[in-house]
XYZ file of C-alpha atoms in Angstrom:
478
model
C 23.464 29.089 -20.326
C 22.994 27.809 -16.759
C 23.694 24.181 -15.958
C 23.019 22.043 -12.873
C 24.265 18.681 -11.720
C 22.271 15.512 -12.264
C 21.795 15.256 -8.495
C 20.396 18.788 -8.188
C 18.125 18.156 -11.164
C 16.691 15.097 -9.398
C 16.056 17.019 -6.181
C 14.381 19.955 -7.963
C 12.274 17.679 -10.177
C 10.924 15.659 -7.253
C 10.221 18.781 -5.194
C 8.331 20.303 -8.137
C 6.012 17.294 -8.438
C 5.035 17.592 -4.775
C 7.507 15.384 -2.906
C 8.093 16.764 0.603
C 10.109 14.056 2.363
C 13.171 12.077 1.326
C 14.377 9.209 3.515
C 18.058 8.318 3.366
C 21.200 6.980 4.947
C 24.173 8.926 3.593
C 27.245 7.240 2.174
C 30.321 7.950 0.067
C 28.804 6.418 -3.065
C 25.739 8.664 -2.878
C 27.322 11.803 -1.424
C 26.408 14.071 -4.370
C 22.797 12.877 -4.134
C 22.768 13.311 -0.354
C 24.127 16.846 -0.634
C 21.699 17.920 -3.367
C 18.613 16.628 -1.576
C 19.729 17.980 1.803
C 20.129 21.503 0.384
C 16.973 21.627 -1.745
C 14.571 24.116 -0.143
C 11.098 22.670 0.253
C 12.417 19.113 0.686
C 13.038 17.619 4.098
C 15.529 14.812 4.502
C 15.144 12.207 7.240
C 18.247 10.150 8.051
C 17.340 6.620 9.097
C 19.674 4.220 10.903
C 19.168 1.440 8.355
C 18.273 1.498 4.651
C 15.495 -1.094 4.950
C 13.895 1.106 7.612
C 14.274 4.137 5.314
C 12.268 2.357 2.599
C 9.598 1.372 5.133
C 9.377 5.027 6.219
C 8.947 6.086 2.593
C 6.295 3.380 2.106
C 4.310 4.759 5.055
C 4.559 8.255 3.566
C 3.254 6.884 0.261
C 0.447 4.858 1.854
C -0.896 7.947 3.594
C -0.373 10.515 0.833
C -1.113 8.315 -2.207
C 2.038 9.876 -3.680
C 5.534 8.626 -4.420
C 7.810 7.697 -1.519
C 11.492 8.548 -2.095
C 14.667 6.932 -0.707
C 18.362 7.669 -1.240
C 20.813 4.820 -0.606
C 24.510 4.423 -1.207
C 26.194 1.703 -3.241
C 27.024 -1.878 -2.223
C 25.775 -2.678 1.289
C 23.584 0.435 1.318
C 21.616 -0.769 -1.690
C 21.460 -4.367 -0.542
C 20.227 -3.261 2.902
C 17.354 -1.459 1.176
C 16.190 -4.642 -0.552
C 14.224 -5.850 2.505
C 12.166 -2.654 2.502
C 11.707 -2.789 -1.274
C 10.379 -6.359 -1.063
C 7.873 -5.097 1.532
C 6.775 -2.292 -0.826
C 6.574 -4.767 -3.727
C 4.184 -7.212 -2.052
C 2.068 -4.354 -0.660
C 2.005 -2.571 -4.074
C 3.443 0.720 -2.800
C 5.008 3.260 -5.217
C 8.465 4.017 -3.807
C 11.427 5.371 -5.767
C 14.858 4.224 -4.592
C 17.793 6.224 -5.963
C 21.069 4.477 -5.234
C 24.617 5.687 -5.604
C 27.098 3.599 -7.552
C 30.870 3.573 -8.133
C 32.468 5.415 -11.058
C 31.183 4.335 -14.485
C 34.703 3.268 -15.500
C 34.854 0.799 -12.580
C 31.558 -1.024 -13.236
C 31.982 -4.657 -14.319
C 28.597 -6.374 -14.836
C 29.971 -9.926 -14.586
C 32.138 -9.317 -11.521
C 30.713 -9.991 -8.052
C 32.042 -6.730 -6.630
C 33.863 -3.833 -8.275
C 35.414 -0.474 -7.420
C 35.002 0.397 -3.745
C 31.827 -1.314 -2.483
C 30.418 -1.556 -6.014
C 27.625 -4.085 -6.601
C 25.369 -4.809 -9.567
C 22.199 -3.876 -7.691
C 19.870 -3.561 -10.706
C 20.196 -7.217 -11.718
C 19.275 -8.137 -8.146
C 16.151 -5.979 -7.786
C 14.554 -6.443 -11.209
C 12.120 -9.068 -9.909
C 10.854 -6.914 -7.038
C 10.404 -3.618 -8.856
C 8.038 -2.306 -11.512
C 11.076 -0.782 -13.222
C 14.794 -0.622 -12.436
C 17.646 0.812 -14.444
C 21.172 2.175 -14.186
C 21.669 5.691 -15.546
C 24.558 5.319 -17.999
C 24.484 8.803 -19.541
C 23.684 12.140 -17.844
C 21.362 13.038 -20.733
C 19.097 10.069 -19.820
C 18.133 11.390 -16.407
C 14.838 13.120 -17.237
C 13.626 10.270 -19.439
C 14.454 7.550 -16.918
C 13.132 9.526 -13.947
C 9.805 10.270 -15.651
C 9.551 6.653 -16.823
C 10.251 5.397 -13.284
C 7.576 7.601 -11.733
C 5.041 6.638 -14.400
C 5.675 2.914 -13.935
C 5.551 3.221 -10.138
C 1.839 4.045 -10.496
C 0.938 2.456 -13.847
C -1.343 -0.575 -13.640
C -0.457 -2.240 -10.324
C 1.625 0.216 -8.231
C 5.011 -0.809 -6.901
C 8.595 0.262 -6.175
C 11.043 1.478 -8.844
C 14.819 1.884 -8.684
C 17.395 4.153 -10.363
C 21.109 3.417 -9.886
C 23.402 6.389 -10.588
C 27.202 6.093 -10.919
C 29.306 8.524 -8.888
C 30.618 10.509 -11.883
C 27.135 10.922 -13.363
C 25.713 12.241 -10.073
C 27.928 15.336 -10.305
C 27.839 15.751 -14.086
C 26.582 19.153 -15.297
C 23.555 19.127 -17.606
C 21.340 21.647 -19.383
C 17.930 20.598 -18.062
C 16.103 22.418 -20.887
C 17.647 20.095 -23.482
C 16.736 16.815 -21.766
C 14.401 14.376 -23.529
C 11.227 13.487 -21.612
C 9.228 10.266 -21.382
C 5.857 9.916 -23.091
C 3.898 6.750 -22.275
C 1.997 4.930 -24.985
C -1.673 5.161 -24.051
C -4.380 2.943 -25.476
C -7.474 4.793 -26.597
C -10.088 2.083 -26.092
C -13.338 3.158 -24.497
C -14.434 2.014 -21.067
C -17.459 0.088 -22.360
C -15.375 -1.899 -24.846
C -12.887 -2.757 -22.143
C -15.421 -4.136 -19.677
C -18.030 -6.260 -21.445
C -18.633 -8.288 -18.249
C -20.270 -5.476 -16.272
C -23.870 -6.136 -17.357
C -23.466 -9.835 -16.582
C -22.105 -8.971 -13.136
C -25.228 -6.914 -12.342
C -27.355 -9.839 -13.518
C -25.417 -12.190 -11.233
C -26.000 -9.829 -8.297
C -29.738 -9.840 -9.057
C -29.736 -13.655 -9.212
C -28.006 -13.823 -5.852
C -29.779 -13.865 -2.497
C -26.777 -13.108 -0.243
C -24.074 -11.177 -2.110
C -21.084 -9.589 -0.373
C -18.359 -7.250 -1.552
C -14.751 -7.829 -0.513
C -12.610 -4.736 -1.056
C -8.889 -4.129 -0.916
C -6.495 -1.200 -0.760
C -6.885 -0.526 -4.505
C -10.120 1.288 -3.621
C -7.953 3.962 -2.018
C -4.870 3.814 -4.255
C -7.048 4.247 -7.371
C -8.810 7.249 -5.760
C -12.126 5.403 -5.838
C -13.520 5.817 -2.305
C -16.250 8.224 -3.446
C -17.241 5.921 -6.292
C -17.211 2.917 -3.991
C -19.610 4.614 -1.580
C -21.996 5.330 -4.454
C -21.862 1.677 -5.541
C -22.624 0.427 -2.024
C -25.593 2.760 -1.758
C -26.850 1.659 -5.157
C -26.417 -2.093 -4.639
C -27.340 -2.115 -0.932
C -25.054 -5.047 -0.070
C -22.607 -5.730 2.805
C -18.933 -4.845 2.322
C -16.021 -6.557 4.068
C -12.444 -5.314 3.946
C -9.123 -7.009 3.335
C -6.301 -6.251 5.788
C -4.943 -3.085 4.155
C -8.327 -1.446 3.596
C -9.838 -1.361 7.082
C -9.676 2.449 7.040
C -11.488 2.927 3.712
C -14.972 3.010 5.280
C -16.089 4.546 8.553
C -16.627 1.861 11.187
C -20.232 3.088 11.572
C -20.978 2.914 7.854
C -24.212 0.916 7.411
C -22.640 -1.222 4.669
C -19.355 -1.980 6.434
C -19.123 -5.299 8.292
C -15.490 -5.459 9.356
C -12.435 -7.314 8.155
C -12.520 -10.823 6.731
C -9.943 -13.600 6.694
C -8.366 -15.808 9.353
C -7.071 -12.691 11.147
C -10.367 -10.860 10.815
C -13.619 -10.529 12.735
C -15.717 -13.572 13.580
C -18.900 -11.888 12.403
C -17.273 -10.931 9.088
C -16.240 -14.505 8.439
C -19.737 -15.791 9.315
C -21.251 -13.359 6.805
C -18.823 -14.422 4.078
C -19.481 -18.102 4.770
C -23.236 -17.560 4.367
C -22.883 -15.502 1.187
C -23.611 -17.066 -2.185
C -21.798 -14.456 -4.293
C -18.478 -12.758 -3.516
C -17.469 -9.656 -5.476
C -13.743 -9.089 -4.906
C -12.678 -5.521 -5.746
C -9.005 -4.565 -5.801
C -7.954 -7.304 -3.397
C -5.628 -10.262 -3.978
C -8.004 -12.702 -2.213
C -5.033 -14.318 -0.489
C -4.846 -17.602 1.396
C -4.845 -15.680 4.672
C -8.221 -14.294 3.626
C -9.814 -17.188 1.739
C -8.207 -20.222 3.434
C -5.432 -22.658 2.547
C -7.466 -24.160 -0.310
C -9.676 -21.128 -1.011
C -12.306 -22.769 1.197
C -14.233 -19.496 1.326
C -14.961 -19.781 -2.403
C -16.500 -23.275 -2.163
C -20.152 -23.577 -3.204
C -20.428 -19.933 -4.229
C -19.662 -17.762 -7.215
C -16.677 -15.411 -7.100
C -16.357 -12.321 -9.274
C -12.844 -10.872 -9.156
C -11.773 -7.438 -10.382
C -8.006 -6.937 -10.315
C -5.576 -4.958 -12.439
C -3.045 -7.796 -12.102
C -4.183 -10.670 -14.333
C -1.996 -13.141 -12.443
C -4.095 -12.662 -9.281
C -7.047 -14.271 -11.087
C -4.965 -17.202 -12.345
C -3.632 -18.649 -9.102
C -3.460 -22.444 -8.577
C -6.717 -24.025 -7.339
C -8.588 -20.733 -7.758
C -10.888 -20.090 -10.704
C -13.264 -17.113 -10.328
C -16.646 -17.367 -12.043
C -16.040 -13.966 -13.687
C -12.586 -12.397 -14.061
C -12.212 -8.689 -14.815
C -8.646 -7.589 -15.530
C -9.052 -3.825 -15.143
C -8.324 -0.826 -12.964
C -10.923 -0.911 -10.178
C -11.690 2.782 -10.765
C -12.677 2.118 -14.381
C -14.728 -0.881 -13.328
C -16.639 1.051 -10.644
C -17.395 3.865 -13.096
C -18.801 1.372 -15.584
C -20.692 -0.545 -12.886
C -22.316 2.665 -11.674
C -23.176 3.617 -15.256
C -24.721 0.218 -16.043
C -26.569 -0.045 -12.715
C -28.519 3.093 -13.583
C -29.935 1.271 -16.607
C -30.753 -2.008 -14.860
C -32.986 -2.254 -11.811
C -31.109 -3.857 -8.933
C -32.549 -6.222 -6.342
C -33.492 -5.193 -2.809
C -31.228 -6.774 -0.188
C -32.695 -5.193 2.958
C -33.428 -8.575 4.550
C -29.892 -9.787 3.902
C -28.428 -6.612 5.448
C -30.700 -7.111 8.464
C -29.357 -10.657 8.830
C -25.767 -9.367 8.620
C -26.435 -6.888 11.412
C -27.843 -9.684 13.583
C -24.666 -11.721 13.033
C -22.504 -8.700 13.862
C -24.387 -8.102 17.093
C -24.096 -11.775 18.081
C -20.278 -11.804 17.825
C -18.893 -8.603 19.390
C -15.143 -8.007 19.427
C -14.962 -6.498 22.905
C -16.796 -8.254 25.759
C -17.150 -7.593 29.499
C -14.888 -10.586 30.226
C -11.972 -8.680 28.675
C -12.089 -5.926 31.293
C -9.555 -7.331 33.743
C -6.045 -7.091 35.129
C -3.524 -7.917 33.684
C -5.024 -5.977 30.810
C -6.430 -7.857 27.842
C -4.783 -6.789 24.550
C -8.116 -6.275 22.795
C -9.408 -4.182 25.665
C -6.148 -2.183 25.597
C -6.611 -1.280 21.924
C -10.272 -0.483 22.568
C -9.246 1.973 25.309
C -6.549 3.533 23.114
C -9.105 3.847 20.329
C -11.600 5.655 22.568
C -8.972 8.209 23.635
C -7.628 8.762 20.111
C -8.120 11.968 18.179
C -10.341 12.247 15.116
C -7.327 12.415 12.784
C -5.125 9.835 14.503
C -3.018 7.437 12.436
C -2.660 3.881 13.768
C 0.336 1.713 12.882
C 0.654 -1.936 13.855
C 3.242 -4.682 13.607
C 3.207 -8.449 13.152
C 1.814 -11.049 15.534
C -0.664 -10.210 18.273
C -0.243 -6.454 17.732
C -1.558 -6.917 14.209
C -4.446 -9.155 15.252
C -5.713 -6.881 18.000
C -5.310 -3.693 15.961
C -7.155 -5.025 12.934
C -10.003 -6.443 15.034
C -10.413 -4.022 17.956
C -9.962 -0.689 16.191
C -13.169 1.167 15.334
C -11.878 3.775 12.937
C -13.550 7.121 12.544
C -14.004 8.760 9.152
C -10.718 10.735 9.138
C -8.574 8.181 10.951
C -6.061 6.012 9.094
C -4.377 2.673 9.757
C -1.297 1.264 8.033
C 0.570 -1.983 8.475
C 2.491 -4.712 6.678
C -0.370 -6.106 4.611
C 1.049 -9.079 2.724
C 4.055 -10.158 4.803
C 2.830 -9.213 8.302
C 6.503 -8.365 8.856
C 8.063 -7.946 12.273
C 9.832 -4.663 12.882
C 7.865 -2.359 10.567
C 5.888 -0.394 13.145
C 8.587 2.003 14.343
C 9.877 3.058 10.889
C 6.315 3.198 9.558
C 5.319 5.425 12.462
C 8.210 7.777 11.644
C 7.192 7.894 7.971
C 3.575 8.483 8.966
C 4.490 11.319 11.333
C 6.563 13.038 8.633
C 3.788 12.549 6.079
C 1.040 13.959 8.357
C 2.686 16.251 10.872
C -0.669 17.463 12.241
C -1.789 13.957 13.200
C -0.919 11.957 16.275
C 0.571 8.600 15.328
C -0.356 5.682 17.591
C 2.026 2.765 17.087
C 1.248 -0.687 18.484
C 3.998 -3.298 18.413
C 5.271 -6.358 20.279
C 8.290 -7.078 22.464
C 9.889 -9.049 19.612
C 9.006 -6.743 16.727
C 10.345 -3.608 18.397
C 13.828 -5.162 18.520
C 14.162 -5.591 14.757
C 14.372 -1.851 14.076
C 14.945 -0.549 17.601
C 17.751 1.661 16.277
C 15.081 3.956 14.776
C 14.138 5.142 18.290
C 17.057 7.528 17.777
C 15.484 8.827 14.555
C 12.193 9.288 16.402
C 13.951 11.151 19.208
C 15.990 13.474 16.977
C 12.953 14.612 14.992
C 10.744 14.940 18.105
C 7.824 13.334 16.287
C 4.271 13.083 17.619
C 4.296 9.299 18.045
C 2.877 7.276 20.941
C 4.473 3.831 21.053
C 2.696 0.945 22.827
C 4.621 -2.327 23.249
C 2.668 -5.490 24.032
C 4.891 -7.786 26.098
C 4.090 -11.332 25.054
C 7.033 -12.725 27.006
C 8.140 -14.599 23.908
C 11.312 -12.697 23.012
């Protein structure tokens, strides 16, 4: 009978489900984990200079691959350092698994502030920013808790998960063939029974004269881009993206009219203001998009489809129709129902939208000057980019100009800090992106202040000789 350690089991399991990269910062409390992952053939480990940066790297990997990002952190300060990156993954709904080392089981004292050598009760501190978090108390639990973590990282609204593993359990020998697995409880209700509102939504679209679709990153994370394109073609209405979904549609797509919100395009906002019906698909419809008092929703009907029921129950916001469902299921049902009901022709409204777009261009002749205008800079970078380039942007002006001036081609991607607009994410995200897509050139755009927050990761970039082009906009503010 052959046995392996818990740590080796973890490494083999994750490799076998398709994980290619593991981001870590080694430490005494996680040394068995570090060793197992570093020696697992088919897995590549990337050593960051800070645990928060390691989580951001893993988040970038996940955003691009639509798979699980993986991080190894040590106990105490290693785990607490990772919290900043986990909070970022939480608000952006990114499935990342953090596996932290912990002191010996015999030294753990739940009610004590610190225990053992650098021991800290990390699970109690991350429960509110993870979909699932747990300490592994018995070696025999490892398969069950790992499978449960991965399931809950993607189930309903995606998000980070965390497993904390005591030092003695990391090296404990187990028979992996005798481990109990996790089986989720699945509800067997049919799609039609789940979504009774779909027919009414089509009727509301037909009653409308100027409908618009607002779409978020859930279109991609739910693997619904193909479905979404079919819906747009069927309904023939304009679509406007939230911040994290600007790369879902080709910039030249006839139904795509840019990014909305206070950081978005002028023409997009004009179109939304003139609309009488907003269909929000897989987007949180945040204040940065809809205004401090949801001003965008005034004097118009809002239909909101979101897997998170709390997004439709926010203060001072009451959508006309609320659909608490996976956007993929909703789009399937909408497409099914739209084949039965004749939909209205919105050619004139689309023509009007194109006139608005033409009237408010992003790049103008006045921007071509020296010193270089930031929008013109991004436009030039965009024109010289490759067809599979990945753009990464930071907070502040770098984020504004990237989201507005980029004209993404069909195979290009763009990732950023969507909810927090955090400073300092560009460099670690660029590293994660380059490891996720080694054949793509990563173009990172940051600011003189943001680069300083994780400037230590320039060493990580250098060591791995990654295909990253880093542009720093000097605002003179830091």
